[in-house]
PDB file of C-alpha atoms in Angstrom:
ATOM      1  CA  ASP A 275      -0.549 -11.214  11.042  1.00 58.00           C
ATOM      2  CA  ALA A 276      -4.208 -11.431  11.358  1.00 64.00           C
ATOM      3  CA  LYS A 277      -5.692 -12.211   7.978  1.00 88.00           C
ATOM      4  CA  THR A 278      -8.584 -10.776   5.933  1.00 94.00           C
ATOM      5  CA  THR A 279     -10.921 -12.212   3.475  1.00 95.00           C
ATOM      6  CA  GLN A 280     -12.506 -10.046   0.531  1.00 96.00           C
ATOM      7  CA  PRO A 281     -14.617 -11.124  -2.501  1.00 97.00           C
ATOM      8  CA  ASN A 282     -12.294 -11.085  -5.594  1.00 96.00           C
ATOM      9  CA  SER A 283     -14.609  -8.819  -7.590  1.00 97.00           C
ATOM     10  CA  MET A 284     -17.806  -6.696  -7.345  1.00 98.00           C
ATOM     11  CA  GLU A 285     -19.878  -4.772  -9.706  1.00 97.00           C
ATOM     12  CA  SER A 286     -21.714  -1.607  -9.189  1.00 96.00           C
ATOM     13  CA  ASN A 287     -23.953   0.943 -11.244  1.00 96.00           C
ATOM     14  CA  GLU A 288     -22.835   4.321 -11.274  1.00 96.00           C
ATOM     15  CA  GLU A 289     -24.399   6.695  -8.736  1.00 96.00           C
ATOM     16  CA  GLU A 290     -25.354   3.855  -6.778  1.00 96.00           C
ATOM     17  CA  PRO A 291     -24.062   3.090  -3.230  1.00 96.00           C
ATOM     18  CA  VAL A 292     -21.438   0.224  -2.960  1.00 97.00           C
ATOM     19  CA  HIS A 293     -20.757  -2.072   0.131  1.00 98.00           C
ATOM     20  CA  LEU A 294     -17.515  -3.697   0.127  1.00 98.00           C
ATOM     21  CA  PRO A 295     -17.336  -6.401   2.766  1.00 98.00           C
ATOM     22  CA  CYS A 296     -14.213  -7.695   4.680  1.00 97.00           C
ATOM     23  CA  ASN A 297     -13.890 -10.582   7.075  1.00 96.00           C
ATOM     24  CA  HIS A 298     -11.263 -10.551   9.586  1.00 94.00           C
ATOM     25  CA  SER A 299     -12.575 -13.365  12.308  1.00 94.00           C
ATOM     26  CA  THR A 300      -8.876 -13.442  14.012  1.00 92.00           C
ATOM     27  CA  ILE A 301      -8.578  -9.800  14.688  1.00 92.00           C
ATOM     28  CA  SER A 302      -7.090  -8.952  17.737  1.00 90.00           C
ATOM     29  CA  GLY A 303      -8.034  -5.974  20.144  1.00 89.00           C
ATOM     30  CA  THR A 304      -5.115  -3.834  19.080  1.00 88.00           C
ATOM     31  CA  ASP A 305      -5.791  -4.154  15.415  1.00 90.00           C
ATOM     32  CA  TYR A 306      -6.814  -1.237  13.391  1.00 91.00           C
ATOM     33  CA  ILE A 307      -8.850  -1.826  10.283  1.00 94.00           C
ATOM     34  CA  HIS A 308      -7.317   0.001   7.117  1.00 94.00           C
ATOM     35  CA  TRP A 309      -8.717   0.419   3.545  1.00 96.00           C
ATOM     36  CA  TYR A 310      -6.566   1.238   0.621  1.00 97.00           C
ATOM     37  CA  ARG A 311      -7.601   1.392  -2.927  1.00 97.00           C
ATOM     38  CA  GLN A 312      -5.468   1.159  -6.263  1.00 97.00           C
ATOM     39  CA  LEU A 313      -6.643   2.737  -9.259  1.00 95.00           C
ATOM     40  CA  PRO A 314      -5.183   1.343 -12.606  1.00 91.00           C
ATOM     41  CA  SER A 315      -1.403   2.480 -13.202  1.00 89.00           C
ATOM     42  CA  GLN A 316      -1.298   4.161  -9.770  1.00 93.00           C
ATOM     43  CA  GLY A 317       0.035   3.256  -6.302  1.00 96.00           C
ATOM     44  CA  PRO A 318      -2.196   2.414  -3.426  1.00 96.00           C
ATOM     45  CA  GLU A 319      -4.324   5.224  -1.978  1.00 95.00           C
ATOM     46  CA  TYR A 320      -5.176   5.508   1.736  1.00 94.00           C
ATOM     47  CA  VAL A 321      -9.195   5.564   1.993  1.00 96.00           C
ATOM     48  CA  ILE A 322      -9.987   5.145   5.908  1.00 95.00           C
ATOM     49  CA  HIS A 323      -9.453   3.277   9.033  1.00 93.00           C
ATOM     50  CA  GLY A 324     -11.011   2.570  12.119  1.00 93.00           C
ATOM     51  CA  LEU A 325     -10.704   0.669  15.515  1.00 93.00           C
ATOM     52  CA  THR A 326     -14.059   0.213  16.850  1.00 94.00           C
ATOM     53  CA  SER A 327     -16.564   3.042  16.019  1.00 92.00           C
ATOM     54  CA  ASN A 328     -17.977   3.556  12.622  1.00 94.00           C
ATOM     55  CA  VAL A 329     -15.864   6.248  10.623  1.00 94.00           C
ATOM     56  CA  ASN A 330     -16.590   8.790   8.010  1.00 95.00           C
ATOM     57  CA  ASN A 331     -14.600  10.903   5.725  1.00 92.00           C
ATOM     58  CA  ARG A 332     -14.883  12.636   2.402  1.00 91.00           C
ATOM     59  CA  MET A 333     -14.075   9.455   0.452  1.00 91.00           C
ATOM     60  CA  ALA A 334     -16.061   6.950   2.139  1.00 95.00           C
ATOM     61  CA  SER A 335     -17.412   5.452   5.312  1.00 97.00           C
ATOM     62  CA  LEU A 336     -16.299   2.343   7.473  1.00 98.00           C
ATOM     63  CA  ALA A 337     -18.847   0.255   9.219  1.00 98.00           C
ATOM     64  CA  ILE A 338     -17.280  -2.052  11.803  1.00 97.00           C
ATOM     65  CA  ALA A 339     -19.382  -5.141  13.257  1.00 97.00           C
ATOM     66  CA  GLU A 340     -19.837  -4.943  16.979  1.00 96.00           C
ATOM     67  CA  ASP A 341     -17.564  -8.047  17.446  1.00 95.00           C
ATOM     68  CA  ARG A 342     -15.020  -6.460  15.011  1.00 96.00           C
ATOM     69  CA  LYS A 343     -14.854  -9.637  13.053  1.00 96.00           C
ATOM     70  CA  SER A 344     -16.068  -8.034   9.936  1.00 96.00           C
ATOM     71  CA  SER A 345     -16.119  -4.520   8.349  1.00 97.00           C
ATOM     72  CA  THR A 346     -17.614  -2.887   5.447  1.00 98.00           C
ATOM     73  CA  LEU A 347     -16.597  -0.071   3.226  1.00 98.00           C
ATOM     74  CA  ILE A 348     -19.310   2.043   1.886  1.00 98.00           C
ATOM     75  CA  LEU A 349     -19.003   4.376  -1.312  1.00 97.00           C
ATOM     76  CA  HIS A 350     -22.244   6.532  -0.949  1.00 95.00           C
ATOM     77  CA  ARG A 351     -22.387   7.251  -4.844  1.00 95.00           C
ATOM     78  CA  ALA A 352     -20.101   5.181  -6.883  1.00 96.00           C
ATOM     79  CA  THR A 353     -18.536   7.036  -9.870  1.00 96.00           C
ATOM     80  CA  LEU A 354     -16.615   5.677 -12.725  1.00 96.00           C
ATOM     81  CA  ARG A 355     -13.381   6.989 -11.118  1.00 95.00           C
ATOM     82  CA  ASP A 356     -14.003   4.685  -8.269  1.00 96.00           C
ATOM     83  CA  ALA A 357     -13.255   1.528 -10.130  1.00 97.00           C
ATOM     84  CA  ALA A 358     -10.178   0.175  -8.506  1.00 97.00           C
ATOM     85  CA  VAL A 359      -8.872  -2.785  -6.421  1.00 97.00           C
ATOM     86  CA  TYR A 360      -9.950  -2.269  -2.810  1.00 98.00           C
ATOM     87  CA  TYR A 361      -7.661  -3.637  -0.009  1.00 97.00           C
ATOM     88  CA  CYS A 362      -8.740  -4.175   3.576  1.00 96.00           C
ATOM     89  CA  ILE A 363      -5.607  -4.404   5.846  1.00 94.00           C
ATOM     90  CA  LEU A 364      -5.293  -5.045   9.625  1.00 91.00           C
ATOM     91  CA  ARG A 365      -2.540  -3.151  11.135  1.00 87.00           C
ATOM     92  CA  ASN A 366      -1.179  -3.017  14.853  1.00 79.00           C
ATOM     93  CA  ASN A 367       1.589  -0.977  16.540  1.00 74.00           C
ATOM     94  CA  ALA A 368       3.951  -4.096  16.518  1.00 71.00           C
ATOM     95  CA  GLY A 369       4.619  -3.923  12.775  1.00 67.00           C
ATOM     96  CA  ASN A 370       5.419  -1.262  10.297  1.00 76.00           C
ATOM     97  CA  MET A 371       4.455  -2.703   7.145  1.00 85.00           C
ATOM     98  CA  LEU A 372       1.103  -3.291   5.446  1.00 88.00           C
ATOM     99  CA  THR A 373       0.109  -6.812   4.433  1.00 89.00           C
ATOM    100  CA  PHE A 374      -1.843  -6.703   1.419  1.00 92.00           C
ATOM    101  CA  GLY A 375      -4.184  -9.666   0.169  1.00 89.00           C
ATOM    102  CA  GLY A 376      -5.683 -10.005  -3.054  1.00 89.00           C
ATOM    103  CA  GLY A 377      -8.334  -7.309  -2.702  1.00 96.00           C
ATOM    104  CA  THR A 378     -11.690  -6.749  -4.434  1.00 97.00           C
ATOM    105  CA  ARG A 379     -11.692  -5.517  -7.915  1.00 97.00           C
ATOM    106  CA  LEU A 380     -14.639  -2.985  -8.127  1.00 98.00           C
ATOM    107  CA  MET A 381     -16.249  -2.625 -11.639  1.00 97.00           C
ATOM    108  CA  VAL A 382     -18.511   0.467 -12.017  1.00 97.00           C
ATOM    109  CA  LYS A 383     -20.927   0.519 -14.855  1.00 96.00           C
ATOM    110  CA  PRO A 384     -22.292   3.713 -16.481  1.00 94.00           C
TER     111      PRO A 384
ATOM    112  CA  ASP B 177       1.974  19.775  -2.115  1.00 59.00           C
ATOM    113  CA  ALA B 178       3.959  17.160  -3.881  1.00 72.00           C
ATOM    114  CA  GLY B 179       3.365  13.772  -2.755  1.00 93.00           C
ATOM    115  CA  VAL B 180       5.689  10.834  -3.149  1.00 97.00           C
ATOM    116  CA  THR B 181       7.828  11.074  -6.187  1.00 97.00           C
ATOM    117  CA  GLN B 182       9.513   8.168  -7.787  1.00 98.00           C
ATOM    118  CA  SER B 183      12.044   7.634 -10.711  1.00 97.00           C
ATOM    119  CA  PRO B 184      12.196   6.521 -13.223  1.00 98.00           C
ATOM    120  CA  THR B 185       8.805   5.616 -14.141  1.00 97.00           C
ATOM    121  CA  HIS B 186       9.666   2.676 -16.484  1.00 97.00           C
ATOM    122  CA  LEU B 187      12.919   0.922 -16.700  1.00 97.00           C
ATOM    123  CA  ILE B 188      14.067  -2.091 -18.800  1.00 98.00           C
ATOM    124  CA  LYS B 189      16.983  -4.130 -17.752  1.00 98.00           C
ATOM    125  CA  THR B 190      18.671  -7.143 -18.801  1.00 98.00           C
ATOM    126  CA  ARG B 191      18.912 -10.255 -16.565  1.00 98.00           C
ATOM    127  CA  GLY B 192      22.071 -10.244 -14.373  1.00 98.00           C
ATOM    128  CA  GLN B 193      22.363  -6.454 -14.316  1.00 98.00           C
ATOM    129  CA  GLN B 194      21.782  -4.108 -11.228  1.00 98.00           C
ATOM    130  CA  VAL B 195      19.212  -1.283 -10.876  1.00 98.00           C
ATOM    131  CA  THR B 196      18.692   1.608  -8.618  1.00 98.00           C
ATOM    132  CA  LEU B 197      15.219   3.023  -8.040  1.00 98.00           C
ATOM    133  CA  ARG B 198      14.639   6.469  -6.379  1.00 98.00           C
ATOM    134  CA  CYS B 199      11.983   7.834  -4.020  1.00 98.00           C
ATOM    135  CA  SER B 200      11.456  11.398  -2.621  1.00 98.00           C
ATOM    136  CA  PRO B 201       8.829  11.129   0.400  1.00 96.00           C
ATOM    137  CA  LYS B 202       5.832  13.554   0.838  1.00 94.00           C
ATOM    138  CA  SER B 203       7.030  16.682   2.627  1.00 92.00           C
ATOM    139  CA  GLY B 204       7.080  16.422   6.299  1.00 89.00           C
ATOM    140  CA  HIS B 205       7.335  12.543   5.947  1.00 91.00           C
ATOM    141  CA  ASP B 206      10.655  10.864   7.447  1.00 91.00           C
ATOM    142  CA  THR B 207      10.114   7.286   6.810  1.00 92.00           C
ATOM    143  CA  VAL B 208      10.300   5.488   3.611  1.00 94.00           C
ATOM    144  CA  SER B 209       8.987   1.849   2.772  1.00 95.00           C
ATOM    145  CA  TRP B 210       9.490  -0.045  -0.486  1.00 97.00           C
ATOM    146  CA  TYR B 211       6.964  -2.725  -1.908  1.00 97.00           C
ATOM    147  CA  GLN B 212       7.215  -4.832  -4.844  1.00 98.00           C
ATOM    148  CA  GLN B 213       3.873  -5.557  -6.726  1.00 97.00           C
ATOM    149  CA  ALA B 214       3.995  -8.377  -9.321  1.00 96.00           C
ATOM    150  CA  LEU B 215       1.284  -8.248 -12.045  1.00 93.00           C
ATOM    151  CA  GLY B 216      -2.334  -9.221 -10.772  1.00 90.00           C
ATOM    152  CA  GLN B 217      -1.118  -9.378  -7.075  1.00 92.00           C
ATOM    153  CA  GLY B 218      -1.098  -7.197  -4.039  1.00 93.00           C
ATOM    154  CA  PRO B 219       2.095  -5.341  -3.009  1.00 95.00           C
ATOM    155  CA  GLN B 220       4.606  -7.040  -0.935  1.00 95.00           C
ATOM    156  CA  PHE B 221       6.671  -5.287   1.734  1.00 94.00           C
ATOM    157  CA  ILE B 222      10.489  -5.271   1.063  1.00 97.00           C
ATOM    158  CA  PHE B 223      11.767  -3.020   3.847  1.00 95.00           C
ATOM    159  CA  GLN B 224      11.386   0.168   5.748  1.00 93.00           C
ATOM    160  CA  TYR B 225      13.835   2.989   6.390  1.00 94.00           C
ATOM    161  CA  TYR B 226      13.851   5.369   9.054  1.00 90.00           C
ATOM    162  CA  GLU B 227      16.676   7.757  10.432  1.00 90.00           C
ATOM    163  CA  GLU B 228      18.806   6.279   7.599  1.00 94.00           C
ATOM    164  CA  GLU B 229      18.639   2.765   9.019  1.00 93.00           C
ATOM    165  CA  GLU B 230      16.674  -0.316   7.847  1.00 93.00           C
ATOM    166  CA  ARG B 231      14.161  -0.802  10.534  1.00 90.00           C
ATOM    167  CA  GLN B 232      12.206  -3.762   9.196  1.00 89.00           C
ATOM    168  CA  ARG B 233      12.635  -6.256   6.364  1.00 94.00           C
ATOM    169  CA  GLY B 234      10.280  -8.539   4.607  1.00 93.00           C
ATOM    170  CA  ASN B 235      11.001 -11.941   3.112  1.00 95.00           C
ATOM    171  CA  PHE B 236      13.389 -10.856   0.184  1.00 97.00           C
ATOM    172  CA  PRO B 237      16.976 -11.832  -0.455  1.00 97.00           C
ATOM    173  CA  ASP B 238      19.864  -9.782   0.176  1.00 97.00           C
ATOM    174  CA  ARG B 239      20.023  -8.763  -3.667  1.00 98.00           C
ATOM    175  CA  PHE B 240      17.526  -6.187  -2.579  1.00 98.00           C
ATOM    176  CA  SER B 241      19.223  -3.410  -0.491  1.00 98.00           C
ATOM    177  CA  GLY B 242      18.335   0.098   0.077  1.00 97.00           C
ATOM    178  CA  HIS B 243      19.489   3.444   1.662  1.00 97.00           C
ATOM    179  CA  GLN B 244      18.088   6.647   2.998  1.00 97.00           C
ATOM    180  CA  PHE B 245      19.697   9.962   2.915  1.00 97.00           C
ATOM    181  CA  PRO B 246      19.755  12.789   5.358  1.00 96.00           C
ATOM    182  CA  ASN B 247      16.976  14.443   3.380  1.00 95.00           C
ATOM    183  CA  TYR B 248      14.876  11.425   3.758  1.00 96.00           C
ATOM    184  CA  SER B 249      15.036  10.318   0.056  1.00 97.00           C
ATOM    185  CA  SER B 250      15.808   6.770  -0.477  1.00 98.00           C
ATOM    186  CA  GLU B 251      17.045   4.348  -3.137  1.00 98.00           C
ATOM    187  CA  LEU B 252      16.219   0.610  -3.609  1.00 98.00           C
ATOM    188  CA  ASN B 253      18.886  -1.490  -5.432  1.00 98.00           C
ATOM    189  CA  VAL B 254      18.578  -4.762  -6.871  1.00 98.00           C
ATOM    190  CA  ASN B 255      21.661  -6.797  -7.793  1.00 98.00           C
ATOM    191  CA  ALA B 256      21.899  -9.719 -10.207  1.00 98.00           C
ATOM    192  CA  LEU B 257      18.347  -9.128 -11.640  1.00 98.00           C
ATOM    193  CA  LEU B 258      16.335 -12.012 -12.353  1.00 98.00           C
ATOM    194  CA  LEU B 259      13.254 -12.454 -14.819  1.00 98.00           C
ATOM    195  CA  GLY B 260      11.150 -12.764 -11.676  1.00 97.00           C
ATOM    196  CA  ASP B 261      12.104  -9.439 -10.516  1.00 98.00           C
ATOM    197  CA  SER B 262       9.893  -7.767 -13.174  1.00 98.00           C
ATOM    198  CA  ALA B 263       7.215  -5.906 -11.139  1.00 98.00           C
ATOM    199  CA  LEU B 264       6.016  -2.483 -10.153  1.00 98.00           C
ATOM    200  CA  TYR B 265       8.142  -1.023  -7.261  1.00 98.00           C
ATOM    201  CA  LEU B 266       6.199   1.106  -4.857  1.00 98.00           C
ATOM    202  CA  CYS B 267       7.552   3.640  -2.405  1.00 98.00           C
ATOM    203  CA  ALA B 268       5.298   4.847   0.676  1.00 96.00           C
ATOM    204  CA  SER B 269       6.166   7.368   3.228  1.00 94.00           C
ATOM    205  CA  SER B 270       4.880   8.400   6.451  1.00 89.00           C
ATOM    206  CA  PHE B 271       5.543  11.265   9.123  1.00 79.00           C
ATOM    207  CA  PRO B 272       7.230  10.511  12.358  1.00 66.00           C
ATOM    208  CA  GLN B 273       4.339   8.843  14.134  1.00 62.00           C
ATOM    209  CA  GLY B 274       3.055   7.584  10.831  1.00 58.00           C
ATOM    210  CA  THR B 275       4.288   3.951  11.464  1.00 62.00           C
ATOM    211  CA  LEU B 276       1.838   3.774  14.363  1.00 68.00           C
ATOM    212  CA  ALA B 277      -1.287   1.795  13.540  1.00 67.00           C
ATOM    213  CA  ASN B 278      -3.310   4.854  13.750  1.00 72.00           C
ATOM    214  CA  TYR B 279      -2.087   6.610  10.511  1.00 80.00           C
ATOM    215  CA  GLY B 280      -1.913   5.849   7.000  1.00 84.00           C
ATOM    216  CA  TYR B 281       0.855   5.784   4.322  1.00 90.00           C
ATOM    217  CA  THR B 282       1.261   7.941   1.129  1.00 93.00           C
ATOM    218  CA  PHE B 283       2.316   5.753  -1.981  1.00 96.00           C
ATOM    219  CA  GLY B 284       4.010   6.764  -5.063  1.00 97.00           C
ATOM    220  CA  SER B 285       2.792   5.627  -8.400  1.00 96.00           C
ATOM    221  CA  GLY B 286       5.671   3.243  -8.774  1.00 97.00           C
ATOM    222  CA  THR B 287       8.662   2.359 -11.043  1.00 98.00           C
ATOM    223  CA  ARG B 288       7.666  -0.311 -13.658  1.00 97.00           C
ATOM    224  CA  LEU B 289      10.738  -2.645 -13.812  1.00 98.00           C
ATOM    225  CA  THR B 290      10.938  -5.208 -16.724  1.00 98.00           C
ATOM    226  CA  VAL B 291      13.813  -7.593 -16.773  1.00 98.00           C
ATOM    227  CA  VAL B 292      14.454  -9.323 -20.182  1.00 98.00           C
TER     228      VAL B 292
END
């Protein structure tokens, strides 16, 4: 499986935008970029995914670089409830499983 | 609409014992996957069940086994428990096309297993 690289931790102030980066330099043409987050004492929660174009949903936006070797998850206004570990995962149709790395622990300060 | 339901939420077992964990998938979902998450680490894939068959398996020993029932619910069994089996066990479900890369999984809150 192609791997992803994320910073171990990031800090943000409440109500400010947060940009969570992910590098995936060995991504293949059929890999989708998925983001999940895990709040304390919860299971992972699907956030967003994309293939080539930028994507928006009610939770976040996903910006994908033109060469697809990196992507950024954007939380437009961080709240204290957004404090979680964010995982960037590559998926293709050849495998059914999610391969989680260490993720980025986001801390939100009031 | 109930999401993925797992039981029990917490469990304490003694080394060498056997344990069974249960999962009810989200309504409309028919595929169930199990993950193990050790403290401070990301979840690790154990196996996936579809149509009552194990479809894919991760790098886990045969002590870990599972079952899927006709109503799509699933069980994870672990035999001969080791201290290292202490972890959060997560169940994830998806609907029929959900294992394609263009869809996401829904996770339960997990069962916290402590082996003493």
